[in-house]
Short mmCIF file of C-alpha atoms in Angstrom, two decimals:
data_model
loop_
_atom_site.label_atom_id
_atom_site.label_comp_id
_atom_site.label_asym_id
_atom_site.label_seq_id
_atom_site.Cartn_x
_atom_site.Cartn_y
_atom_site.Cartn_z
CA UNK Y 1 178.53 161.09 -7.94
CA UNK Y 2 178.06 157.15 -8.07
CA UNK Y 3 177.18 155.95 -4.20
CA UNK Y 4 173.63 155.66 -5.12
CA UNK Y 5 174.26 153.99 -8.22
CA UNK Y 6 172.95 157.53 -10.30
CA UNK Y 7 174.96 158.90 -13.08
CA UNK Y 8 175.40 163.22 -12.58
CA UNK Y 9 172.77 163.91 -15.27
CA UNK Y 10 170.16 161.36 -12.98
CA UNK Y 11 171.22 163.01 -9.84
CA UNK Y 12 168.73 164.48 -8.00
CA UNK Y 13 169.22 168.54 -7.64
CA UNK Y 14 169.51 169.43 -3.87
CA UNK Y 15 171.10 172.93 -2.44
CA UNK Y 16 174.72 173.90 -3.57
CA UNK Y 17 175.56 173.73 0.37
CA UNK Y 18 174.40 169.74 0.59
CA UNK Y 19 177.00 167.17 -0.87
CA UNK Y 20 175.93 163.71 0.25
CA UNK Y 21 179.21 162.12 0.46
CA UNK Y 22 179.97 164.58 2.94
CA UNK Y 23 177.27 163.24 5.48
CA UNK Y 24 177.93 159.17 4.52
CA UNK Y 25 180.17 157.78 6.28
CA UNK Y 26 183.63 156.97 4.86
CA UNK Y 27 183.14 152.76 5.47
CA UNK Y 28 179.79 152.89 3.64
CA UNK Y 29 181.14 154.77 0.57
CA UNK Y 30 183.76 152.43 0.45
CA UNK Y 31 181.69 149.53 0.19
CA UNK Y 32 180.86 147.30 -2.62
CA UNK Y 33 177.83 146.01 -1.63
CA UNK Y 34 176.62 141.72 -1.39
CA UNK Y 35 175.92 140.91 -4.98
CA UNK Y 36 173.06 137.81 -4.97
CA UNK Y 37 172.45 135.55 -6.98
CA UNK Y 38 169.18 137.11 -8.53
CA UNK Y 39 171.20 140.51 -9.21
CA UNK Y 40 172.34 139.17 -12.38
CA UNK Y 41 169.55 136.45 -13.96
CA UNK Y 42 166.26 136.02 -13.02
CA UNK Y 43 164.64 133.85 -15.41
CA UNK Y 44 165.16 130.29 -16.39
CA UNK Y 45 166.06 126.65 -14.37
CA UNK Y 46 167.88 128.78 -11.31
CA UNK Y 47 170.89 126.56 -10.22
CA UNK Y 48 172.63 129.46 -8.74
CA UNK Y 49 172.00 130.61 -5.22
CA UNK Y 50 171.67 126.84 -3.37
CA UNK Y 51 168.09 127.42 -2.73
CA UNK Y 52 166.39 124.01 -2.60
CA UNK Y 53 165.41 122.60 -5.65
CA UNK Y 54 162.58 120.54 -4.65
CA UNK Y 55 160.43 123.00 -2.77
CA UNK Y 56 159.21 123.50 0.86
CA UNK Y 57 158.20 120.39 2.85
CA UNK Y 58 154.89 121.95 4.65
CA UNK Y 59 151.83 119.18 3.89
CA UNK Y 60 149.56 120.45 1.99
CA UNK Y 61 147.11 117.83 2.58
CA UNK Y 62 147.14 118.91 6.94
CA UNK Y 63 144.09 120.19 7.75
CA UNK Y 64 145.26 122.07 10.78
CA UNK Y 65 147.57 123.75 9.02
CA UNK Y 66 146.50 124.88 5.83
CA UNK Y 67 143.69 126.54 8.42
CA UNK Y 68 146.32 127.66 10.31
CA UNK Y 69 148.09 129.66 7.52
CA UNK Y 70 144.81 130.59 6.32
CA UNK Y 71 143.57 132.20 9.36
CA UNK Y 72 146.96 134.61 8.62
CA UNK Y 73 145.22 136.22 6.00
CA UNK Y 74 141.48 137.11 7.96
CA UNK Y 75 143.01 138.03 11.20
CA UNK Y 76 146.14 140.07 13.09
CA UNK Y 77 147.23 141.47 10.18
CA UNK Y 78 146.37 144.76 12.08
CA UNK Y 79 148.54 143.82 14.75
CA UNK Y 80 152.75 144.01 15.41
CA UNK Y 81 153.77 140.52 15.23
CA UNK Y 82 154.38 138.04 18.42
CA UNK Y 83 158.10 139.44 19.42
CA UNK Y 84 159.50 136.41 20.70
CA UNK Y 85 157.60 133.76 18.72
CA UNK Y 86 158.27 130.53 21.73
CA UNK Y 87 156.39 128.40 19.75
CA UNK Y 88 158.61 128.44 16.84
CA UNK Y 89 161.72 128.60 19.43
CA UNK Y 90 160.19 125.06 21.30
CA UNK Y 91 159.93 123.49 17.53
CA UNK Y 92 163.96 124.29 16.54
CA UNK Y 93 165.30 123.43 20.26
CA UNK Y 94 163.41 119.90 20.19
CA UNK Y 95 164.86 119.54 16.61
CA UNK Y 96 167.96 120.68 17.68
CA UNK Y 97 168.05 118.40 20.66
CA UNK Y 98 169.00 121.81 23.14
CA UNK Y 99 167.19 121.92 26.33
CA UNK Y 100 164.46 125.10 25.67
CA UNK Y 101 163.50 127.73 23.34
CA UNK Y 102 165.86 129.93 25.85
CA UNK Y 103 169.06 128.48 23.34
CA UNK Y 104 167.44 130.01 20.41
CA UNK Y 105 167.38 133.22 18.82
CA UNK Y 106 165.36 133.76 15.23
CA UNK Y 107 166.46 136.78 12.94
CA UNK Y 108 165.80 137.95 9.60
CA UNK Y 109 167.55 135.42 7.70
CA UNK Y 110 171.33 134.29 9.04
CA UNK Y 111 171.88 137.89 7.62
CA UNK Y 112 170.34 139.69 10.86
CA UNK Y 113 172.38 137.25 13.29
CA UNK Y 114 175.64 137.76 11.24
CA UNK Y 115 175.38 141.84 11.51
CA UNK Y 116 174.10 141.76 15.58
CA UNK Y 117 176.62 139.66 16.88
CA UNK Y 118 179.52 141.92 14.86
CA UNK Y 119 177.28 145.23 16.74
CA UNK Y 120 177.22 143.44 20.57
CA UNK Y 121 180.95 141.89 20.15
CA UNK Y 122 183.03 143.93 18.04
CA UNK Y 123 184.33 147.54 18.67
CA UNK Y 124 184.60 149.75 15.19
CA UNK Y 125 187.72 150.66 13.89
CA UNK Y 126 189.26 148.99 17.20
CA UNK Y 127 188.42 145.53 16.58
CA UNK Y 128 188.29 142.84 14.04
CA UNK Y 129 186.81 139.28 12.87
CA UNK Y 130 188.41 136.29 11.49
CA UNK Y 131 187.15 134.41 8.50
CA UNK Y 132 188.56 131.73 6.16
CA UNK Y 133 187.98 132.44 2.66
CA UNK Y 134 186.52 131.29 0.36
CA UNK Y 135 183.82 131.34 2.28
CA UNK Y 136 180.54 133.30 2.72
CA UNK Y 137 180.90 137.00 1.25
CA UNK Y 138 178.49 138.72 3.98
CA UNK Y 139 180.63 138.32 6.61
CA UNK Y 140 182.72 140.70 4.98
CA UNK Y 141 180.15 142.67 3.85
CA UNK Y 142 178.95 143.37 7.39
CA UNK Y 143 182.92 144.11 9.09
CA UNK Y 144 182.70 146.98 6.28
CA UNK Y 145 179.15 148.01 7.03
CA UNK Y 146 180.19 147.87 10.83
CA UNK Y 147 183.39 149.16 10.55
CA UNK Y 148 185.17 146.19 12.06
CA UNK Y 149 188.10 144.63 10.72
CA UNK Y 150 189.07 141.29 8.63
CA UNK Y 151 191.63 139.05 9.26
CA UNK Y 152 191.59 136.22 6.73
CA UNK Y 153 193.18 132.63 7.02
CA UNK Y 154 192.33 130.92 3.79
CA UNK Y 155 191.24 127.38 3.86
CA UNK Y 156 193.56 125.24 1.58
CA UNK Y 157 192.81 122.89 -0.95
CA UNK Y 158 194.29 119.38 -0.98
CA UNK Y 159 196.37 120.95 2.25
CA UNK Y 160 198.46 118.30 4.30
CA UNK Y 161 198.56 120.40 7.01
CA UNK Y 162 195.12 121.30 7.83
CA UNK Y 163 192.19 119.37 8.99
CA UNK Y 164 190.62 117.04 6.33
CA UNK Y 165 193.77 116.90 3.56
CA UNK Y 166 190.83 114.40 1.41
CA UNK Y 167 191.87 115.26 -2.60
CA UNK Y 168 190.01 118.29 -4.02
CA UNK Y 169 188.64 119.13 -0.60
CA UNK Y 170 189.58 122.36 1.38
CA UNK Y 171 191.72 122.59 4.72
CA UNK Y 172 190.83 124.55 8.08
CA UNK Y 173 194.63 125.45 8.92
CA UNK Y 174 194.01 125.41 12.34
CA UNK Y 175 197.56 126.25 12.82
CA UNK Y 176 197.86 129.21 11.33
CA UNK Y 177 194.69 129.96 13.07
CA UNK Y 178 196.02 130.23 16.28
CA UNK Y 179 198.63 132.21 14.94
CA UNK Y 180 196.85 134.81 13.92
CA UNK Y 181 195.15 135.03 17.33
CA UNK Y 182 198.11 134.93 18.94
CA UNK Y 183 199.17 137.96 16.92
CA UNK Y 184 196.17 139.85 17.16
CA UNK Y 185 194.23 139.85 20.12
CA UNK Y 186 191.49 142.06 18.84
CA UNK Y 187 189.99 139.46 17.34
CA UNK Y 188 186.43 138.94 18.75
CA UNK Y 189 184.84 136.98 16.08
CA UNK Y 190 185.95 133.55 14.58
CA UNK Y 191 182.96 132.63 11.60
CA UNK Y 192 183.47 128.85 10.32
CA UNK Y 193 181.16 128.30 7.69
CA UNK Y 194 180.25 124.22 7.63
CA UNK Y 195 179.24 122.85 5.32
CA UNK Y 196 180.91 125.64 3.74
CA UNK Y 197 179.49 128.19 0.99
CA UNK Y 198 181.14 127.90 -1.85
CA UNK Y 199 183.21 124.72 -1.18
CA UNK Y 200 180.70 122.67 0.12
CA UNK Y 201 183.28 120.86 2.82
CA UNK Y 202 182.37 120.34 6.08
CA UNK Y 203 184.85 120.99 9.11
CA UNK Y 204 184.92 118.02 11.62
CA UNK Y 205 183.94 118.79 14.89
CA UNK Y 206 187.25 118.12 16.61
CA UNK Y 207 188.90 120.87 14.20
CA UNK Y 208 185.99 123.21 16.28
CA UNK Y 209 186.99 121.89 19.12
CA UNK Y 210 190.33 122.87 19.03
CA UNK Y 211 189.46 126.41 18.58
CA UNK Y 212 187.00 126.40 21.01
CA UNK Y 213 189.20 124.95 23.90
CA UNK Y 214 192.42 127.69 22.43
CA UNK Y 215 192.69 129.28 25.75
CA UNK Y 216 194.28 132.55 24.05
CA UNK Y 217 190.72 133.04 22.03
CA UNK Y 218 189.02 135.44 24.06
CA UNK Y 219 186.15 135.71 21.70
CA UNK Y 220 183.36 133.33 19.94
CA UNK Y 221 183.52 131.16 17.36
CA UNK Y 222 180.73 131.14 15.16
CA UNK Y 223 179.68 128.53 13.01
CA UNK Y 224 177.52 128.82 9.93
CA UNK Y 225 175.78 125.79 9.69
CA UNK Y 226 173.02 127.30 6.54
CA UNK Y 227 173.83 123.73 4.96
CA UNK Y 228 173.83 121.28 7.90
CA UNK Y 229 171.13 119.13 6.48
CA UNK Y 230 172.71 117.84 3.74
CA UNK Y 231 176.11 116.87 5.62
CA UNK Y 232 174.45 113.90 7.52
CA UNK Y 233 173.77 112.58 11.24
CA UNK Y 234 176.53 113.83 14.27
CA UNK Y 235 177.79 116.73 12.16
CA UNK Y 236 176.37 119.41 13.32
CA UNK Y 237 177.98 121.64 15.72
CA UNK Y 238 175.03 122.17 18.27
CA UNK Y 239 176.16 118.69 19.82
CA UNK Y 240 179.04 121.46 21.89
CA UNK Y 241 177.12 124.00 22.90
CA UNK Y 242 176.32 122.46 26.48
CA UNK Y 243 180.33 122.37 27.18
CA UNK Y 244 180.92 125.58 25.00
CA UNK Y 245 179.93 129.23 26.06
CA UNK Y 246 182.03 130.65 23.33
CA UNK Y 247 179.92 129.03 20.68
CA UNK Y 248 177.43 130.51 18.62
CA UNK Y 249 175.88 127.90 15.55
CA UNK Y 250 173.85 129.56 12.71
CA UNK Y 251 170.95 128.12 10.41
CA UNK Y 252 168.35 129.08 8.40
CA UNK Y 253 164.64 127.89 6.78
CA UNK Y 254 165.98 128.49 3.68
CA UNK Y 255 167.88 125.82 2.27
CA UNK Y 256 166.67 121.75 3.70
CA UNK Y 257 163.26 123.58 4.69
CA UNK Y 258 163.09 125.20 0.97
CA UNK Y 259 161.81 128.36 2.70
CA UNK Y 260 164.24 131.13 1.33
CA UNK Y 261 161.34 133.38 0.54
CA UNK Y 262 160.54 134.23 4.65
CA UNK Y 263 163.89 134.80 5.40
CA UNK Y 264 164.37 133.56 9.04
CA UNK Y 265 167.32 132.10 10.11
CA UNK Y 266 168.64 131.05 13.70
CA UNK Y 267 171.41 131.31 16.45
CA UNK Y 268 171.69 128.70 18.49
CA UNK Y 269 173.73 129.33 21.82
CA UNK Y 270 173.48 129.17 25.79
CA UNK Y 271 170.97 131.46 27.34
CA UNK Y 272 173.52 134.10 27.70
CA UNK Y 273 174.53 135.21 24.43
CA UNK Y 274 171.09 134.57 23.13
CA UNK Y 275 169.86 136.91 25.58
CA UNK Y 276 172.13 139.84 24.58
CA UNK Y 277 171.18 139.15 20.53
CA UNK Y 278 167.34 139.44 21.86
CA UNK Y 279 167.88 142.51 23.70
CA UNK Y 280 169.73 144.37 20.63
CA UNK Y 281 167.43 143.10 17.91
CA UNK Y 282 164.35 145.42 16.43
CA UNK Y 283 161.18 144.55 17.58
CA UNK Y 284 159.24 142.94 15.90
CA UNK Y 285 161.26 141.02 13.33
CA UNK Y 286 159.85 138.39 12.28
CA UNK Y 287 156.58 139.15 10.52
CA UNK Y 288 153.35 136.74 11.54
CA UNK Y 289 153.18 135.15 8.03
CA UNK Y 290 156.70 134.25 8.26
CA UNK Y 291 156.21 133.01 11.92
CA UNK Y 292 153.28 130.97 10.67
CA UNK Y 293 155.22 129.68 7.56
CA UNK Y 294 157.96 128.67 9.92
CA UNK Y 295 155.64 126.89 12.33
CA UNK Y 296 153.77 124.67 10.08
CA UNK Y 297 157.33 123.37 8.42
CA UNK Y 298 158.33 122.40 11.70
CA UNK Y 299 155.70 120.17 12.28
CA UNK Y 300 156.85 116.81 12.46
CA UNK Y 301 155.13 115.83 9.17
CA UNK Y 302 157.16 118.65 6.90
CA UNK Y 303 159.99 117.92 9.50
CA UNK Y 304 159.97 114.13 7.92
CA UNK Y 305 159.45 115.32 4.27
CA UNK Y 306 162.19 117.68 4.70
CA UNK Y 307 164.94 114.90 5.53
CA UNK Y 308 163.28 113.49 2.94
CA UNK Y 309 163.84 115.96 -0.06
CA UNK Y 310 167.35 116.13 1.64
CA UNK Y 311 168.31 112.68 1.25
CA UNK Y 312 166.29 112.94 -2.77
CA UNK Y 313 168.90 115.63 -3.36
CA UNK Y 314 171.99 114.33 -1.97
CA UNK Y 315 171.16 110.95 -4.17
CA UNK Y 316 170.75 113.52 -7.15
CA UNK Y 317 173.55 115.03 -6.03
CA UNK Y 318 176.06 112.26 -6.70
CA UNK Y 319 174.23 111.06 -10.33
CA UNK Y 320 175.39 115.29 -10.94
CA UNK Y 321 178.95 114.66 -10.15
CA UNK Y 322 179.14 111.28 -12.51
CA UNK Y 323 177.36 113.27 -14.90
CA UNK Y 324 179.53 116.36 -14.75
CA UNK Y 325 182.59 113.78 -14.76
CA UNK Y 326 181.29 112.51 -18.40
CA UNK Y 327 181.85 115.69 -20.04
CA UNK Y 328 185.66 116.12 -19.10
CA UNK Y 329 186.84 115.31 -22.64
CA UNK Y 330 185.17 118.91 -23.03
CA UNK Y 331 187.70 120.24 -20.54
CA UNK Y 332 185.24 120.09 -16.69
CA UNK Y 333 187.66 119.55 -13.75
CA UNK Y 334 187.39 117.36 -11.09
CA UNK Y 335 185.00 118.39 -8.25
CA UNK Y 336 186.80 120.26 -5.77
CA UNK Y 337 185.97 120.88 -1.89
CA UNK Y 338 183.42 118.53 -0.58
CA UNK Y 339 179.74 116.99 -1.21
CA UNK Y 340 178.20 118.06 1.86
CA UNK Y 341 175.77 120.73 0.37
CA UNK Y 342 173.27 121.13 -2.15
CA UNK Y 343 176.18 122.12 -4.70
CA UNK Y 344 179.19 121.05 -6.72
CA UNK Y 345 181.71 123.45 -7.54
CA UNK Y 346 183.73 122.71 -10.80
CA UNK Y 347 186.47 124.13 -12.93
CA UNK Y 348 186.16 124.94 -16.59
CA UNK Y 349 189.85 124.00 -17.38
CA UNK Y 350 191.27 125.60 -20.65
CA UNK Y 351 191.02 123.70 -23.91
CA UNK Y 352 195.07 124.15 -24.73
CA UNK Y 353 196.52 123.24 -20.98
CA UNK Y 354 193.79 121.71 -19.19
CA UNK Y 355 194.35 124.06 -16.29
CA UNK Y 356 191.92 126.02 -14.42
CA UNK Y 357 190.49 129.06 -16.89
CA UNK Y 358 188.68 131.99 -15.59
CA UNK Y 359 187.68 133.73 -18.99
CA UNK Y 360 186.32 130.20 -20.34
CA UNK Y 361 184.62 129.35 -17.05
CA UNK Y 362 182.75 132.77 -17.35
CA UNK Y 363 182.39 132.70 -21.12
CA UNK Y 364 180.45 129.31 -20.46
CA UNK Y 365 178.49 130.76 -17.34
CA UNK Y 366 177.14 133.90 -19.70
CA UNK Y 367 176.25 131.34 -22.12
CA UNK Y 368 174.13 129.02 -20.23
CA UNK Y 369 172.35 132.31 -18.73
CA UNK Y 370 171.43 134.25 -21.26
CA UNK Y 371 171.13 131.46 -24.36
CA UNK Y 372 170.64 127.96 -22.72
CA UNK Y 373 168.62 129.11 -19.74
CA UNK Y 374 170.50 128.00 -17.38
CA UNK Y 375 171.77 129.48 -14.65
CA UNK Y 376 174.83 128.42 -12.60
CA UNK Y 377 177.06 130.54 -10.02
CA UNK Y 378 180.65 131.69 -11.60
CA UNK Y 379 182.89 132.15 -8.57
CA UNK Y 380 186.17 132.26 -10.32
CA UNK Y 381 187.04 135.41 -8.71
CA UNK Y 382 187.11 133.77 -4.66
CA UNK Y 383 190.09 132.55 -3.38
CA UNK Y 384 190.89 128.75 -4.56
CA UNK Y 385 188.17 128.86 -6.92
CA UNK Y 386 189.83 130.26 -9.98
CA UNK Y 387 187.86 129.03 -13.26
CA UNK Y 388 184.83 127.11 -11.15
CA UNK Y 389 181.48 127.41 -11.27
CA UNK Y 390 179.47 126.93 -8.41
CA UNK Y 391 176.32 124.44 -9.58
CA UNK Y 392 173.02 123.94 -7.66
CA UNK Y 393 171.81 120.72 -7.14
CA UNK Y 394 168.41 120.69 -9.28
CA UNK Y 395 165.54 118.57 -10.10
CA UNK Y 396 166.24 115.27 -11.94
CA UNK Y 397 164.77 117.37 -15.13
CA UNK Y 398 166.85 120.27 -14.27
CA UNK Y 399 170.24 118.88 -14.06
CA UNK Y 400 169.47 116.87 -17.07
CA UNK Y 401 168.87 120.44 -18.99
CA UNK Y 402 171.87 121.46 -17.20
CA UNK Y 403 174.16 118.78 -18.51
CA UNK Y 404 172.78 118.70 -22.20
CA UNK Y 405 173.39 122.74 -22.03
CA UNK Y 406 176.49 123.06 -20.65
CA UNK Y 407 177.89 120.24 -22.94
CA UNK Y 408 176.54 122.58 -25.86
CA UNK Y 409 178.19 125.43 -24.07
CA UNK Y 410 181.66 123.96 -23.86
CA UNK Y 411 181.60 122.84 -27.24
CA UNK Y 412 180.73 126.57 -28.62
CA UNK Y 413 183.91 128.27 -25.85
#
């Protein structure tokens, strides 16, 4: 038996009438479960799961609220958590420029919002979402879990006939889109990732649009927005909701805010849908030190050194790229998708032809993990992406380990 990851002499003994994948259910036995980024490496400069390099942006020189996070610790600890959490709602909607805290929902990370709104909108086994690969692997990873279906429209790079068609940057094929609506009308769910995980392109907001306004789209279109901060002003997609009911936008603490550790992310909708979400979440979900974390960086002080870091990172961002560029005597690629994250994504091209090479591009990535400490993303194995690795923007120190390292690296595969 392997579901729980035990091999038969591990397995624990139960009766001769119990067999465990008998009770599972066949969608869950199926699955291969999310693999993160700290699955595999742990240890060393971490340029691997987008987190931000730089660090929170709560003062730590503010009074109020170092003795508000303090106060945490000596009291309530006893006590469930505030359920709704207004405050924190008030913050994001002012930030967000949306009327109240009734257009906001928080969850446990993007994660919680990703798996509701596939349990309130989409029938099992009856009805399916769209996504446009590559793009972020838990929306797949919840269809499974939720026995939904997939339909996939890959984005395409250097595409003519999409939206964008920049070199090196990937296409929404909005045509082929609607096509697939028009085909399948059990499609609930549209998720747009933007800027998008791993290609780090942004989809314009007239390419949303003309989803949005696609009259035979009976569903919602969801956009995951986790890297919004880093794209620049009038990007974002929250600028529609007030003309768009079928719009849900998704973002998180965890990336501009450097806040991955409390795991709260955030739909953003009218009152409606963001009603339903609250009624079908747990109670309870977002723990008081989380809610307290969250408050304090939303103060406009850490709101300020937040943009901040952002715009640090994005300048660091571009000294990576003509950095990475240097070494492509050694055989790295150009940069493909876009620079609208906190991440390149390059290809390790083979020595020989100087196309694309998945064994060399993971060769290197082992390398820099477990003998240059370093570690990078290898996402080879997504569609588009054959041969790249998938680089966090670091520290000025960092990405100057990473570039002396990977040079070493190439010159040893």
């Amino acid at each position: 038996m392997t579901i729980l990851g035990l091999a038969p002499s591990t397995a624990p003994i139960t009766p001769a009438h119990f067999d465990i994948e008998k009770v599972i259910r066949p969608n869950i036995l199926a699955l291969h479960p999310y693999r993160c980024a700290r699955d595999d490496y742990q240890e060393g400069i971490l340029l691997d799961a987008n987190e931000n390099a730089l660090g929170h942006s709560i003062p730590r020189s503010s009074n109020q609220i170092q003795q508000e996070l303090s106060s945490t610790l000596d009291t309530n600890l006893n006590r469930y958590p505030d359920p709704s959490h207004d405050g924190i709602k008030s913050r994001i909607a002012s930030l967000r420029s949306l009327p109240g805290k009734n257009h906001v929902f928080l969850g446990v990370g993007s994660d919680e919002v990703i798996d509701l709104l596939m349990r309130i909108c989409v029938v099992p086994a009856n009805e399916k979402i769209l996504i446009t690969p590559p793009t972020y692997g838990m929306y797949s990873i919840c269809a499974q879990v939720n026995d939904i279906g997939i339909v996939r429209c890959n984005l395409e790079l250097d595409g003519s006939e999409g939206e964008g068609g920049e070199h090196g940057r990937f296409s929404l094929l909005i045509d082929n889109i609607k096509a697939a609506i028009l085909a399948d009308p059990s499609i609930k769910l549209i998720f747009l990732c933007s800027p998008g995980n791993p290609t780090g392109t942004l989809i314009s907001l007239a390419a949303i649009k003309a989803i949005l306004d696609y009259e035979p789209f009976k569903g919602i279109v969801v956009v995951d927005e986790a890297y919004i901060d880093f794209a620049g002003e009038g990007t974002s997609a929250v600028s529609l909701i007030k003309d768009y009911a079928n719009l849900c936008v998704m973002q998180t603490l965890s990336k501009s805010f450097g806040l991955a550790a409390i795991r709260l992310g955030i739909a953003l909708a009218q009152p409606p849908l963001i009603q339903v979400l609250t009624n079908t979440k747990a109670p309870y979900n977002i723990s008081t030190p989380s809610a307290q974390l969250a408050l304090a960086a939303l103060s406009k002080e850490a709101v300020q050194n937040m943009r901040l870091k952002c715009q640090t990172l994005v300048e660091s961002r571009k000294q990576l790229q003509k950095s990475l560029e240097s070494l492509s005597a050694l055989g790295v690629g150009d940069i493909i998708g876009g620079n609208d994250a906190n991440f390149l994504m390059v290809p390790i091209l083979n020595k020989e032809t100087r196309l694309p090479d998945n064994a060399r591009a993971n060769a290197v990535y082992t390398e820099l993990a477990e003998n240059k400490g370093v570690v990078v993303r290898f996402r080879g194995k997504e569609a588009g992406c054959y041969g790249c690795l998938r680089i966090t923007i670091g520290t000025a120190e960092e990405n100057g380990t990473l570039i002396r390292q990977l040079q070493s690296a190439l010159n040893d595969y």
